[in-house]
Amino acid sequence: MSKVILITGASSGIGFDAARMLARQGHKVYAAARRVEMMEPLRKDGVVPFRMDVTDSQSMAEGVQYVVDTEGRIDVLVNNAGYGYFGAIETVTDEEARRQLEVNVFGLAALCSLVIPHMRQQGSGRIVNTSSIAGLLVLPFGGWYHVSKYSVEALSEALRMELKPFGIDVSMIEPGGIKTDWGIIAGRHLAESTRGTAYEAAALPEADLLDKAYRGRFLSDPKVVAKAICRAVNSRRPKARYRIGRFSHLAVVTRRLLPTRCWDALMRRFVQIKVR
């Protein structure tokens, strides 16, 4: 059955691929992002692109109302907008930390709050939140990004319990290593935020590793995540979690099995922070 779907972060990568796949499956897809021009190729598949900024409450309210006014309903919300800003907790500015939470957490929550009343009135709906294995374990220099994804996990858990009585399902997508620009951007941020600090010697090799890994061929294709989003949208009984992508299961299981001291020691070997 065709559904009316609103998906954010659709200008590239996972969101772009998911919007296209869902439209080709016969759904009516409204794709939102700040860079509308990047979504123009989706029009040939029947996707309706429009501008939305998930840090702007008016922009989100107008976007949701636009879809409701046009279609009369919203069956599925896919919260896919997000980005990674890496750096030591000490060196990431308050402004950058707050922006990451605004995009990855507060924007997601606000959009849910705007859509839920319409779904509740319909007596049905589905929310799919793009989380990450970064919401289940922590790496050095990823602190604020991990805070944001742990928050997405907690919000999704609460939403799932609160909304089930109204016929609204909530699922999380938990990717591992996915070949997108995310790692390239995160690596650049890491280099910028630690340059000239006590963490520079350890951070620059990690930034370089992120850049090389996300430009290489070893990570999973974004389409595997897009396919998981499609499964969460189309399944009669969607899972609470869809964990996919390179290293996703291994990393989470390893973290759960290792005592904290062992995990910390492993991470210290990976990121060698040395006292000058």
Coordinates of C-alpha atoms in Angstrom, one line a residue:
M1 CA 0.0 0.0 0.0
S2 CA 1.3 3.4 -1.0
K3 CA 2.3 5.7 2.0
V4 CA 3.0 9.4 2.3
I5 CA 6.5 9.7 3.5
L6 CA 8.5 12.7 4.8
I7 CA 12.3 12.1 4.9
T8 CA 14.9 14.6 6.1
G9 CA 18.6 14.8 5.1
A10 CA 17.8 13.7 1.6
S11 CA 20.3 15.9 -0.3
S12 CA 22.9 13.2 -0.5
G13 CA 24.1 9.7 0.6
I14 CA 21.7 7.6 2.7
G15 CA 18.7 10.0 2.6
F16 CA 19.0 10.5 -1.2
D17 CA 19.1 6.8 -1.9
A18 CA 16.3 6.0 0.5
A19 CA 14.0 8.7 -1.0
R20 CA 14.6 7.3 -4.5
M21 CA 14.1 3.7 -3.4
L22 CA 10.9 4.5 -1.5
A23 CA 9.5 6.4 -4.5
R24 CA 10.3 3.6 -6.9
Q25 CA 8.4 1.3 -4.6
G26 CA 5.3 3.4 -5.2
H27 CA 5.2 5.6 -2.1
K28 CA 4.6 9.4 -2.3
V29 CA 7.9 10.8 -0.9
Y30 CA 8.6 14.3 0.2
A31 CA 12.3 14.9 0.5
A32 CA 13.6 17.6 2.8
A33 CA 17.0 19.3 3.1
R34 CA 18.6 22.7 3.1
R35 CA 20.1 22.2 -0.3
V36 CA 17.1 21.7 -2.6
E37 CA 19.2 21.8 -5.7
M38 CA 21.0 18.6 -4.7
M39 CA 17.6 16.8 -4.6
E40 CA 16.4 17.9 -8.1
P41 CA 17.5 14.6 -9.7
L42 CA 14.9 12.8 -7.5
R43 CA 12.0 14.5 -9.3
K44 CA 12.2 12.1 -12.2
D45 CA 11.3 9.3 -9.7
G46 CA 8.3 11.3 -8.4
V47 CA 9.9 12.6 -5.3
V48 CA 8.9 16.1 -4.2
P49 CA 11.9 17.9 -2.8
F50 CA 11.6 21.0 -0.6
R51 CA 13.7 23.1 1.7
M52 CA 13.7 22.4 5.4
D53 CA 16.2 23.3 8.1
V54 CA 15.9 21.1 11.2
T55 CA 17.4 23.8 13.4
D56 CA 14.6 26.2 12.4
S57 CA 11.3 25.6 14.1
Q58 CA 9.3 27.7 11.6
S59 CA 10.9 25.9 8.7
M60 CA 10.0 22.5 10.2
A61 CA 6.4 23.6 11.0
E62 CA 5.9 24.9 7.5
G63 CA 7.3 21.8 5.9
V64 CA 5.0 19.4 7.9
Q65 CA 2.0 21.6 7.1
Y66 CA 3.0 21.7 3.4
V67 CA 2.9 17.9 3.3
V68 CA -0.4 17.6 5.3
D69 CA -2.1 20.3 3.2
T70 CA -1.0 18.6 0.0
E71 CA -1.7 14.9 0.9
G72 CA -4.0 15.2 3.9
R73 CA -1.8 12.9 5.9
I74 CA 1.7 11.8 6.8
D75 CA 2.1 8.0 7.2
V76 CA 5.9 7.9 7.8
L77 CA 8.5 10.2 9.1
V78 CA 12.1 9.3 8.4
N79 CA 14.5 11.4 10.5
N80 CA 17.7 11.1 8.6
A81 CA 19.3 14.6 8.9
G82 CA 22.5 14.7 10.9
Y83 CA 26.3 15.2 10.8
G84 CA 29.4 14.5 12.9
Y85 CA 31.7 17.0 14.6
F86 CA 34.7 15.3 16.1
G87 CA 37.2 16.7 18.6
A88 CA 38.3 16.3 22.2
I89 CA 35.6 17.4 24.7
E90 CA 38.0 20.1 25.8
T91 CA 38.6 21.6 22.4
V92 CA 35.1 21.5 20.8
T93 CA 33.5 24.9 21.2
D94 CA 30.2 25.3 23.0
E95 CA 28.8 26.6 19.7
E96 CA 29.7 23.5 17.7
A97 CA 28.6 21.2 20.5
R98 CA 25.2 22.9 20.7
R99 CA 24.8 22.9 16.9
Q100 CA 25.5 19.1 16.7
L101 CA 22.8 18.5 19.3
E102 CA 20.4 21.0 17.6
V103 CA 20.7 19.0 14.3
N104 CA 21.0 15.5 15.5
V105 CA 18.7 15.6 18.6
F106 CA 16.5 18.6 19.1
G107 CA 15.6 18.9 15.4
L108 CA 14.7 15.2 15.4
A109 CA 12.5 15.6 18.5
A110 CA 10.9 18.7 17.3
L111 CA 9.9 17.2 14.0
C112 CA 8.5 14.1 15.8
S113 CA 6.4 16.5 17.9
L114 CA 5.0 18.2 14.8
V115 CA 4.1 15.0 13.0
I116 CA 2.8 12.9 15.9
P117 CA -0.5 14.7 16.3
H118 CA -1.4 14.0 12.7
M119 CA -0.5 10.4 13.0
R120 CA -2.4 10.1 16.3
Q121 CA -5.5 11.6 14.6
Q122 CA -5.1 9.0 11.8
G123 CA -4.8 6.2 14.3
S124 CA -1.6 5.0 12.5
G125 CA 1.9 6.0 11.6
R126 CA 5.5 5.1 11.6
I127 CA 8.7 7.0 12.7
V128 CA 12.1 5.8 11.5
N129 CA 15.1 7.5 13.2
T130 CA 18.6 7.2 11.8
S131 CA 20.8 6.4 14.8
S132 CA 24.2 4.8 14.7
I133 CA 26.3 2.2 16.5
A134 CA 27.8 5.4 17.9
G135 CA 24.8 5.4 20.2
L136 CA 25.9 2.1 21.7
L137 CA 29.7 2.6 22.2
V138 CA 32.2 5.5 22.4
L139 CA 35.4 6.3 20.6
P140 CA 37.9 8.9 21.7
F141 CA 37.4 12.3 20.0
G142 CA 33.8 11.5 19.2
G143 CA 32.3 12.6 22.5
W144 CA 29.7 15.1 21.3
Y145 CA 28.7 13.0 18.3
H146 CA 28.2 10.0 20.6
V147 CA 26.2 12.2 23.0
S148 CA 23.9 13.0 20.1
K149 CA 23.4 9.4 19.0
Y150 CA 23.0 8.1 22.6
S151 CA 20.2 10.7 22.8
V152 CA 18.6 9.5 19.6
E153 CA 18.6 6.0 21.1
A154 CA 16.9 7.2 24.3
L155 CA 14.4 9.3 22.5
S156 CA 13.5 6.5 20.2
E157 CA 13.0 4.0 23.0
A158 CA 10.7 6.5 24.8
L159 CA 8.7 7.3 21.7
R160 CA 8.3 3.6 20.9
M161 CA 6.6 3.0 24.3
E162 CA 4.6 6.2 24.3
L163 CA 3.2 5.9 20.8
K164 CA 2.4 2.2 20.4
P165 CA -1.1 2.6 22.0
F166 CA -1.9 5.1 19.2
G167 CA -0.9 2.7 16.5
I168 CA 2.4 4.5 15.8
D169 CA 5.5 2.3 15.4
V170 CA 9.1 3.6 16.0
S171 CA 12.2 2.0 14.6
M172 CA 15.9 2.9 14.7
I173 CA 18.5 2.4 12.0
E174 CA 21.9 1.7 13.5
P175 CA 24.6 1.8 10.7
G176 CA 28.2 0.9 11.2
G177 CA 30.8 1.9 8.7
I178 CA 29.0 3.4 5.7
K179 CA 30.9 5.0 2.7
T180 CA 29.5 8.6 2.8
D181 CA 30.9 12.0 3.2
W182 CA 30.2 11.8 6.9
G183 CA 33.6 10.4 7.8
I184 CA 35.5 12.9 5.6
I185 CA 33.6 15.8 7.2
A186 CA 34.1 14.4 10.7
G187 CA 37.9 14.0 10.0
R188 CA 38.2 17.5 8.8
H189 CA 36.4 18.8 11.9
L190 CA 38.7 16.7 14.1
A191 CA 41.8 18.2 12.6
E192 CA 40.4 21.7 12.9
S193 CA 39.3 21.4 16.5
T194 CA 42.5 19.9 17.8
R195 CA 45.2 21.7 15.9
G196 CA 47.6 23.4 18.2
T197 CA 46.3 21.6 21.3
A198 CA 47.6 18.8 23.5
Y199 CA 45.6 16.3 21.4
E200 CA 46.9 17.2 18.0
A201 CA 49.5 14.5 17.7
A202 CA 46.9 11.8 18.4
A203 CA 44.0 13.4 16.6
L204 CA 45.7 14.1 13.2
P205 CA 46.4 10.5 12.4
E206 CA 42.8 9.6 13.3
A207 CA 41.6 12.4 11.1
D208 CA 43.7 11.1 8.3
L209 CA 42.5 7.5 8.9
L210 CA 38.8 8.7 8.8
D211 CA 39.4 10.5 5.5
K212 CA 41.1 7.5 3.9
A213 CA 38.6 5.0 5.2
Y214 CA 35.6 7.0 3.9
R215 CA 37.2 7.6 0.5
G216 CA 38.2 4.0 0.1
R217 CA 36.2 0.9 -0.9
F218 CA 36.2 -1.0 2.4
L219 CA 33.1 0.4 4.0
S220 CA 29.5 -0.5 3.1
D221 CA 27.6 1.2 0.4
P222 CA 24.9 3.7 1.6
K223 CA 22.3 1.7 -0.3
V224 CA 22.4 -1.0 2.5
V225 CA 21.2 1.6 4.9
A226 CA 18.6 2.9 2.4
K227 CA 17.3 -0.7 2.1
A228 CA 17.0 -1.0 5.8
I229 CA 15.0 2.2 5.9
C230 CA 12.7 0.7 3.3
R231 CA 12.3 -2.5 5.3
A232 CA 11.4 -0.4 8.4
V233 CA 8.8 1.5 6.3
N234 CA 7.3 -1.5 4.5
S235 CA 7.3 -4.2 7.1
R236 CA 3.9 -5.1 8.6
R237 CA 5.6 -5.5 12.0
P238 CA 8.8 -3.4 11.9
K239 CA 11.7 -4.1 14.2
A240 CA 12.8 -1.8 16.9
R241 CA 16.3 -1.8 15.5
Y242 CA 18.0 -2.4 12.2
R243 CA 21.7 -2.8 12.7
I244 CA 23.5 -2.8 9.4
G245 CA 26.8 -2.0 7.7
R246 CA 30.5 -3.0 8.1
F247 CA 31.6 -3.6 11.7
S248 CA 28.2 -2.8 13.2
H249 CA 27.6 -6.1 14.9
L250 CA 31.2 -6.8 15.7
A251 CA 31.8 -3.5 17.3
V252 CA 28.7 -3.6 19.5
V253 CA 29.3 -7.2 20.6
T254 CA 32.9 -6.5 21.4
R255 CA 32.0 -3.5 23.5
R256 CA 29.4 -5.5 25.4
L257 CA 31.7 -8.4 26.1
L258 CA 34.9 -6.5 27.1
P259 CA 35.2 -5.1 30.6
T260 CA 35.4 -1.3 30.6
R261 CA 39.1 -1.3 31.5
C262 CA 39.9 -3.6 28.5
W263 CA 37.8 -1.4 26.1
D264 CA 39.5 1.7 27.4
A265 CA 43.0 0.1 26.9
L266 CA 42.0 -1.0 23.4
M267 CA 40.9 2.6 22.5
R268 CA 44.1 4.0 24.0
R269 CA 46.1 1.8 21.7
F270 CA 44.0 3.0 18.8
V271 CA 44.3 6.6 19.7
Q272 CA 47.7 7.2 21.3
I273 CA 47.3 10.4 23.4
K274 CA 50.7 11.2 24.9
V275 CA 51.6 13.6 27.6
R276 CA 54.1 16.1 26.2

